Amino acid sequence: MYLADGRPAPATSVPPGGRRTGRSRRVRAAVPSTVLVLGTVSLITDISSEMVTAVLPLYLVAELGLSPLGFGVLDGVYNGVSALVRLVGGRLSDRGGGAGHKAVAAVGYGLSALCKPLLLLVHSLPLIGAVLAVDRTGKGLRTAPRDAMISLAAEPAARGRAFGVHRAMDTAGALCGPLVAFVLLRVAAEGYDAVFTVSFCVAVLGVVVLLLFVPGRALPAAEGTAGPASAGPTSAGPRTPAAPRTPVRALLGRPEIRRLTACAVLLGLTTVSDSFLYLTLQRRLDLPAGWFPLLPLGTAAAFLSLAVPMGAIADRIGRRRLFLAGHLVLLCAYGLLLAPLDGGTALVCAVLILHGAFYAATDGVLAAATADAVPEDARGSGLAVVQTGQTAARFVCSLAFGAAWTAWGDHFAVLAAAVGLALAAALSARLLRPAGPAAGPNSPSEHTS
């Protein structure tokens, strides 16, 4: 495993008055140093990527004169390509053994870093699309192996908290990136050149941190490291040496993976993209255009505040329960957008807080639940299967939502998404229902789904 200090943890002992010692040992194990380093890498990288994301629409439309249709094509490329290569990243990282996760993640981070200065050199739609496709390829390659390293570093009973800490650090970068871009545009004479150049330098720093401080090889699972929560039966089953060669078809043959993937797809088909939600909120309340760039910061702030608590709650009550509850929170946000209210600032804050809470309760939680259902040697592939299904479904949802908005208006589109989400959540609750006798929230069967 990718352990906090690079060596197997000693067997737990209880000295006289040692209750406090055991608790401190569990706290240290809950957030290993590998998770913190990967969180730092994601924080740095997200500062870089969100700097570009914040100015890219204005740069392409106002500076390069692309039409809205051309920008729509690029936006589809930007958000859809990563779904196509996640399986490749997961499979390659598993085939590389212990060092494969880090190697593939480094390639992914490196590709995204190299694309930042290239944006200064390309000025046509095909070339810009190609650069953005390579950038998203890097994201798709790195996501599954990165999450695999997080899951292997954390004890099974604390994976939700570990992913929560990582997602909180990642979101801190997403919060800082637009602010850095805003400052550069105001103080630099060649604002876009400065943004892309600084973004490249920051991205390179993230790759350096990954290469220097993340362990390069996984240690074998230590017999003495498993806590009570990992000692019981799990859906992952025994480790098998041939797992890296397990095809996607065999992974989907596992009941837990099949159910998680099905639920991720069902719920993803009714999860409206962030951009559409912000546009709907802006139109719903007739917000001034100058306020629009601040809406993503509201979601990011709520996500940052709630990611760690939500991860800890998932470890306590069960990950599948919180994952479904998070989508009910999103349904409440849809309800506020549909309600005939004139809440002004209060309504904006409520929708953004609910939106951030949705991400806090679902993003890392789904990864933690998936990690529990996959053998260590196929961890990257298993995570990629579920993540690919979810990302592809959300891409389809964006296309359907945009078509419904164009044909019948934003109110009907949100209403259709809300009805679909309610039905998908009900069906997902049945799919994720544990088999056999009812188990308590802290039973192994609850934590493994």
XYZ file of C-alpha atoms in Angstrom:
449
model
C 0.000 0.000 0.000
C 0.988 3.645 -0.328
C 1.412 4.114 3.407
C 1.720 7.397 5.224
C 5.374 6.948 6.100
C 6.323 4.432 3.397
C 6.378 1.355 5.660
C 3.798 -0.983 7.101
C 2.127 0.242 10.236
C 2.902 -1.709 13.407
C 0.270 -3.957 14.857
C -2.111 -2.153 17.136
C -1.447 -2.561 20.838
C -3.238 -1.065 23.796
C -0.864 0.018 26.557
C -2.134 1.002 29.985
C -4.181 4.095 29.467
C -3.511 3.609 25.774
C -6.938 4.610 24.527
C -5.630 8.010 23.559
C -2.677 6.412 21.717
C -4.953 4.214 19.644
C -7.105 7.189 18.693
C -4.105 9.265 17.627
C -2.806 6.320 15.584
C -6.171 6.045 13.831
C -6.178 9.793 13.099
C -2.707 9.581 11.569
C -3.769 6.615 9.453
C -6.937 8.401 8.324
C -4.996 10.949 6.262
C -1.653 9.460 5.160
C 1.096 11.699 3.863
C 0.651 10.284 0.363
C -2.899 11.641 0.313
C -1.693 15.049 1.488
C 1.012 15.168 -1.185
C -1.456 14.157 -3.899
C -3.816 16.800 -2.549
C -1.024 19.358 -2.862
C -0.391 18.269 -6.452
C -4.099 18.632 -7.251
C -4.269 22.010 -5.513
C -1.353 23.341 -7.554
C -2.656 21.828 -10.786
C -6.156 23.176 -10.245
C -4.791 26.679 -9.735
C -3.155 26.292 -13.128
C -6.140 24.763 -14.949
C -8.758 27.065 -13.427
C -6.685 30.107 -14.394
C -7.146 29.023 -18.003
C -10.760 27.922 -17.592
C -11.709 31.304 -16.128
C -10.408 33.301 -19.118
C -10.800 30.787 -21.949
C -14.361 31.745 -23.033
C -13.503 35.443 -23.126
C -10.170 34.763 -24.836
C -11.672 32.592 -27.563
C -14.731 34.719 -28.295
C -13.491 38.271 -27.678
C -9.793 37.935 -28.494
C -9.825 35.341 -31.287
C -13.325 36.086 -32.574
C -14.709 32.538 -32.467
C -18.451 32.197 -32.939
C -20.644 30.826 -30.137
C -21.058 27.661 -32.195
C -17.288 27.277 -32.446
C -16.962 27.779 -28.715
C -19.686 25.208 -28.131
C -17.694 22.661 -30.108
C -14.562 23.419 -28.099
C -16.487 23.224 -24.834
C -17.718 19.780 -25.831
C -14.157 18.712 -26.591
C -12.931 20.186 -23.306
C -15.482 18.318 -21.210
C -15.913 15.099 -23.202
C -12.450 13.899 -24.190
C -11.345 12.914 -20.687
C -14.162 10.358 -20.503
C -12.731 8.559 -23.536
C -9.253 8.014 -22.092
C -9.937 7.268 -18.424
C -10.122 3.554 -19.111
C -6.772 3.762 -20.885
C -5.219 5.509 -17.900
C -6.624 2.983 -15.456
C -5.511 -0.028 -17.500
C -2.006 1.337 -18.128
C -1.481 2.174 -14.467
C -2.531 -1.326 -13.353
C -0.296 -3.004 -15.928
C 2.681 -1.061 -14.577
C 2.378 -2.650 -11.155
C 3.166 -0.565 -8.072
C 5.022 2.139 -9.990
C 2.445 2.303 -12.779
C -0.010 4.551 -10.967
C 2.550 7.274 -10.394
C 4.049 6.967 -13.880
C 0.721 7.283 -15.708
C -0.413 10.102 -13.416
C 2.851 11.961 -14.107
C 2.327 11.612 -17.868
C -1.208 12.970 -17.502
C -0.134 15.956 -15.427
C 2.770 16.601 -17.800
C 0.556 16.592 -20.910
C -1.795 19.140 -19.356
C 1.125 21.356 -18.333
C 2.598 21.370 -21.853
C -0.695 22.513 -23.348
C -0.803 25.810 -21.458
C 1.849 27.713 -23.482
C 0.610 26.107 -26.718
C -2.599 28.109 -26.388
C -0.509 31.199 -27.152
C 0.651 29.705 -30.456
C -2.609 28.420 -31.998
C -5.355 30.683 -33.347
C -7.662 28.480 -35.416
C -10.554 26.317 -34.299
C -8.991 22.948 -35.315
C -5.645 23.691 -33.659
C -7.206 25.073 -30.480
C -9.464 22.032 -30.360
C -6.446 19.754 -30.718
C -4.615 21.477 -27.855
C -7.658 21.280 -25.609
C -8.127 17.615 -26.534
C -4.546 16.852 -25.465
C -5.089 18.789 -22.235
C -8.208 16.750 -21.444
C -6.376 13.578 -22.432
C -3.902 14.388 -19.683
C -6.736 14.813 -17.201
C -8.331 11.554 -18.290
C -5.043 9.662 -17.957
C -4.239 10.916 -14.469
C -7.592 10.741 -12.696
C -7.951 6.971 -12.181
C -4.320 6.271 -11.143
C -4.370 9.264 -8.794
C -7.537 8.020 -7.108
C -6.060 4.518 -7.003
C -3.042 5.841 -5.084
C -5.355 7.619 -2.636
C -7.425 4.491 -2.061
C -4.336 2.324 -1.557
C -2.804 4.802 0.881
C -5.837 4.992 3.161
C -7.218 2.339 5.466
C -10.531 0.998 4.144
C -12.538 2.389 7.062
C -11.136 5.900 6.477
C -11.201 6.129 2.679
C -14.110 8.550 2.647
C -12.192 10.995 4.826
C -9.041 10.559 2.741
C -10.894 11.370 -0.477
C -12.626 14.250 1.297
C -9.288 15.765 2.291
C -7.971 15.368 -1.255
C -11.084 16.906 -2.815
C -10.957 19.804 -0.351
C -7.364 20.578 -1.331
C -8.235 20.188 -5.006
C -11.144 22.609 -4.593
C -8.930 25.120 -2.819
C -6.957 25.306 -6.043
C -10.157 25.728 -8.040
C -11.040 28.614 -5.748
C -7.660 30.339 -6.116
C -7.200 29.887 -9.881
C -9.844 32.370 -11.103
C -8.690 34.925 -8.540
C -5.079 34.687 -9.775
C -6.272 35.045 -13.378
C -8.377 38.059 -12.427
C -5.375 39.769 -10.839
C -3.114 39.011 -13.826
C -5.629 40.391 -16.304
C -5.787 43.624 -14.357
C -2.077 44.184 -13.726
C -0.363 42.684 -16.804
C -0.099 44.558 -20.096
C -0.511 41.348 -22.128
C -3.073 39.772 -19.822
C -3.788 36.511 -21.664
C -0.094 35.875 -22.337
C 0.601 36.348 -18.640
C -2.223 34.008 -17.593
C -1.112 31.181 -19.894
C 2.564 31.604 -18.985
C 1.969 31.653 -15.232
C -0.447 28.737 -15.601
C 2.293 26.711 -17.311
C 4.815 27.477 -14.568
C 2.350 26.516 -11.834
C 1.462 23.264 -13.645
C 5.152 22.338 -13.925
C 5.486 22.878 -10.180
C 2.675 20.384 -9.627
C 4.464 17.756 -11.756
C 7.707 18.333 -9.818
C 5.930 17.827 -6.479
C 4.390 14.596 -7.780
C 7.725 13.213 -9.021
C 9.691 14.136 -5.903
C 7.333 13.407 -3.047
C 4.823 10.726 -4.069
C 6.123 7.172 -3.435
C 7.037 5.523 -6.694
C 6.086 1.955 -5.842
C 3.296 0.361 -3.852
C 4.233 -1.829 -0.936
C 2.466 -5.188 -0.513
C -0.549 -5.060 1.744
C 0.663 -5.678 5.271
C -1.176 -8.276 7.266
C -1.002 -6.187 10.389
C -2.355 -2.980 8.907
C -5.955 -3.968 8.419
C -8.271 -2.541 11.004
C -11.541 -4.046 12.101
C -13.407 -2.474 9.216
C -11.143 -4.121 6.669
C -10.980 -7.475 8.379
C -14.490 -8.452 7.456
C -15.641 -9.696 4.070
C -15.648 -7.169 1.300
C -16.976 -7.215 -2.187
C -13.423 -6.856 -3.508
C -12.716 -10.450 -2.627
C -9.247 -11.976 -2.444
C -6.384 -10.399 -4.320
C -5.463 -12.153 -7.545
C -2.148 -11.742 -9.378
C -3.908 -11.688 -12.750
C -6.071 -8.697 -11.862
C -4.082 -6.194 -14.008
C -5.095 -8.209 -17.081
C -8.739 -8.231 -16.063
C -10.736 -6.751 -18.960
C -13.454 -4.205 -18.442
C -16.012 -6.926 -19.187
C -14.743 -8.977 -16.234
C -14.768 -5.964 -13.914
C -18.371 -5.273 -14.850
C -19.056 -8.901 -14.002
C -18.525 -8.001 -10.349
C -21.969 -7.208 -8.907
C -20.789 -4.190 -6.882
C -18.959 -2.607 -9.822
C -21.884 -3.251 -12.110
C -24.344 -1.669 -9.671
C -22.109 1.328 -8.936
C -21.526 1.943 -12.637
C -25.235 1.662 -13.401
C -26.083 4.145 -10.633
C -23.324 6.545 -11.712
C -24.695 6.482 -15.267
C -28.343 6.861 -14.202
C -27.640 9.783 -11.908
C -25.136 11.328 -14.331
C -27.795 11.438 -17.056
C -29.787 13.856 -14.885
C -26.911 15.916 -13.444
C -26.943 19.300 -15.153
C -23.479 20.683 -15.905
C -22.126 23.502 -13.790
C -22.185 25.983 -16.662
C -25.864 25.366 -17.387
C -26.767 25.601 -13.708
C -24.990 28.969 -13.418
C -26.615 30.228 -16.616
C -30.025 29.148 -15.341
C -29.426 30.886 -12.022
C -28.262 34.036 -13.782
C -31.356 34.113 -16.022
C -33.684 33.139 -13.178
C -32.619 36.124 -11.063
C -31.478 38.422 -13.888
C -28.057 38.797 -12.295
C -25.688 41.412 -13.777
C -23.133 39.911 -16.146
C -20.299 41.113 -13.918
C -21.434 38.796 -11.145
C -21.439 35.682 -13.308
C -17.724 34.755 -12.830
C -18.280 34.703 -9.060
C -20.924 31.956 -9.164
C -18.408 29.079 -9.526
C -16.497 30.477 -6.558
C -19.614 30.050 -4.408
C -19.869 26.376 -5.313
C -16.129 25.883 -4.763
C -16.257 27.559 -1.343
C -19.104 25.306 -0.201
C -17.343 22.231 -1.611
C -14.117 23.183 0.159
C -15.884 23.650 3.496
C -17.882 20.424 3.364
C -15.609 17.905 1.597
C -13.795 16.653 4.703
C -16.886 16.472 6.968
C -18.835 14.684 4.246
C -16.026 12.161 3.797
C -16.031 11.437 7.526
C -19.828 11.068 7.496
C -19.561 8.625 4.598
C -17.138 6.489 6.610
C -19.615 6.461 9.497
C -23.022 5.972 7.865
C -22.011 4.252 4.624
C -20.769 5.623 1.321
C -23.663 4.598 -0.877
C -26.123 6.280 1.481
C -24.283 9.584 1.360
C -23.813 9.322 -2.404
C -27.573 9.039 -2.881
C -28.248 11.752 -0.285
C -25.948 14.080 -2.206
C -28.132 13.763 -5.293
C -31.189 14.562 -3.197
C -29.375 17.745 -2.172
C -28.912 18.549 -5.873
C -32.635 17.903 -6.364
C -33.312 20.563 -3.715
C -31.165 22.992 -5.720
C -33.245 22.233 -8.814
C -36.369 22.857 -6.749
C -35.156 26.307 -5.734
C -34.484 27.160 -9.370
C -38.046 26.117 -10.254
C -39.813 27.686 -7.282
C -41.577 31.036 -7.849
C -39.394 32.801 -5.313
C -37.822 36.243 -5.344
C -35.019 35.550 -2.918
C -32.289 37.634 -4.530
C -28.925 37.127 -2.861
C -30.340 34.615 -0.391
C -31.552 32.366 -3.213
C -28.204 32.589 -5.014
C -26.349 31.608 -1.842
C -28.753 28.749 -1.105
C -28.422 27.254 -4.593
C -24.611 27.536 -4.582
C -24.311 26.029 -1.094
C -26.524 23.107 -2.113
C -24.493 22.698 -5.302
C -21.222 22.589 -3.373
C -22.731 20.190 -0.814
C -23.767 17.904 -3.668
C -20.177 17.665 -4.888
C -18.843 17.183 -1.361
C -21.252 14.282 -0.787
C -20.676 12.529 -4.125
C -17.325 13.192 -5.802
C -14.795 11.575 -3.474
C -17.455 9.384 -1.889
C -18.114 7.536 -5.151
C -14.383 6.965 -5.617
C -14.098 5.584 -2.081
C -17.071 3.255 -2.611
C -15.601 2.029 -5.889
C -12.207 1.402 -4.316
C -13.834 -0.886 -1.745
C -15.290 -3.049 -4.516
C -12.125 -3.535 -6.603
C -8.997 -5.624 -5.911
C -5.839 -3.613 -5.311
C -4.161 -4.893 -8.484
C -7.064 -3.648 -10.639
C -7.840 -0.512 -8.661
C -7.077 1.960 -11.452
C -9.162 0.061 -14.003
C -12.116 -0.286 -11.658
C -12.133 3.401 -10.785
C -11.852 4.267 -14.469
C -14.851 2.091 -15.381
C -17.164 3.885 -12.950
C -15.735 7.342 -13.651
C -16.001 6.868 -17.406
C -19.640 5.884 -17.138
C -20.414 8.899 -14.974
C -18.498 11.395 -17.132
C -19.994 10.119 -20.382
C -23.499 10.254 -18.884
C -23.007 13.845 -17.758
C -21.812 14.764 -21.223
C -25.011 13.278 -22.697
C -27.012 15.191 -20.090
C -25.388 18.446 -21.184
C -26.339 17.821 -24.798
C -29.923 16.880 -23.876
C -30.300 19.819 -21.499
C -29.023 22.256 -24.123
C -31.428 20.852 -26.698
C -34.378 21.051 -24.268
C -33.441 24.623 -23.338
C -33.292 25.621 -27.011
C -36.626 23.973 -27.830
C -38.735 24.697 -24.742
C -36.820 27.097 -22.489
C -34.690 26.813 -19.382
C -37.628 26.270 -16.978
C -38.803 23.159 -18.803
C -35.232 21.859 -19.083
C -34.671 22.171 -15.313
C -38.071 20.588 -14.607
C -37.246 17.624 -16.844
C -33.857 17.222 -15.132
C -35.498 17.339 -11.694
C -38.082 14.691 -12.562
C -35.404 12.506 -14.126
C -33.127 12.900 -11.097
C -35.906 11.888 -8.698
C -36.631 8.756 -10.726
C -32.921 7.929 -11.112
C -32.342 8.329 -7.362
C -35.252 6.010 -6.556
C -33.969 3.354 -8.948
C -30.399 3.758 -7.689
C -31.563 3.261 -4.114
C -32.949 -0.126 -5.130
C -29.811 -1.071 -7.069
C -27.509 -0.210 -4.170
C -29.620 -1.942 -1.537
C -27.328 -4.446 0.256
C -28.127 -8.081 -0.336
C -29.000 -10.372 2.532
C -30.038 -9.382 6.056
C -30.112 -5.698 6.865
C -26.796 -4.460 8.158
C -25.958 -1.607 10.420
C -24.198 1.511 9.152
C -20.803 0.342 10.347
C -21.011 -3.193 8.990
C -18.561 -4.259 6.274
C -21.284 -4.648 3.658
C -22.336 -1.069 4.151
C -18.838 0.303 3.803
C -18.065 -1.708 0.700
C -20.767 -0.091 -1.329
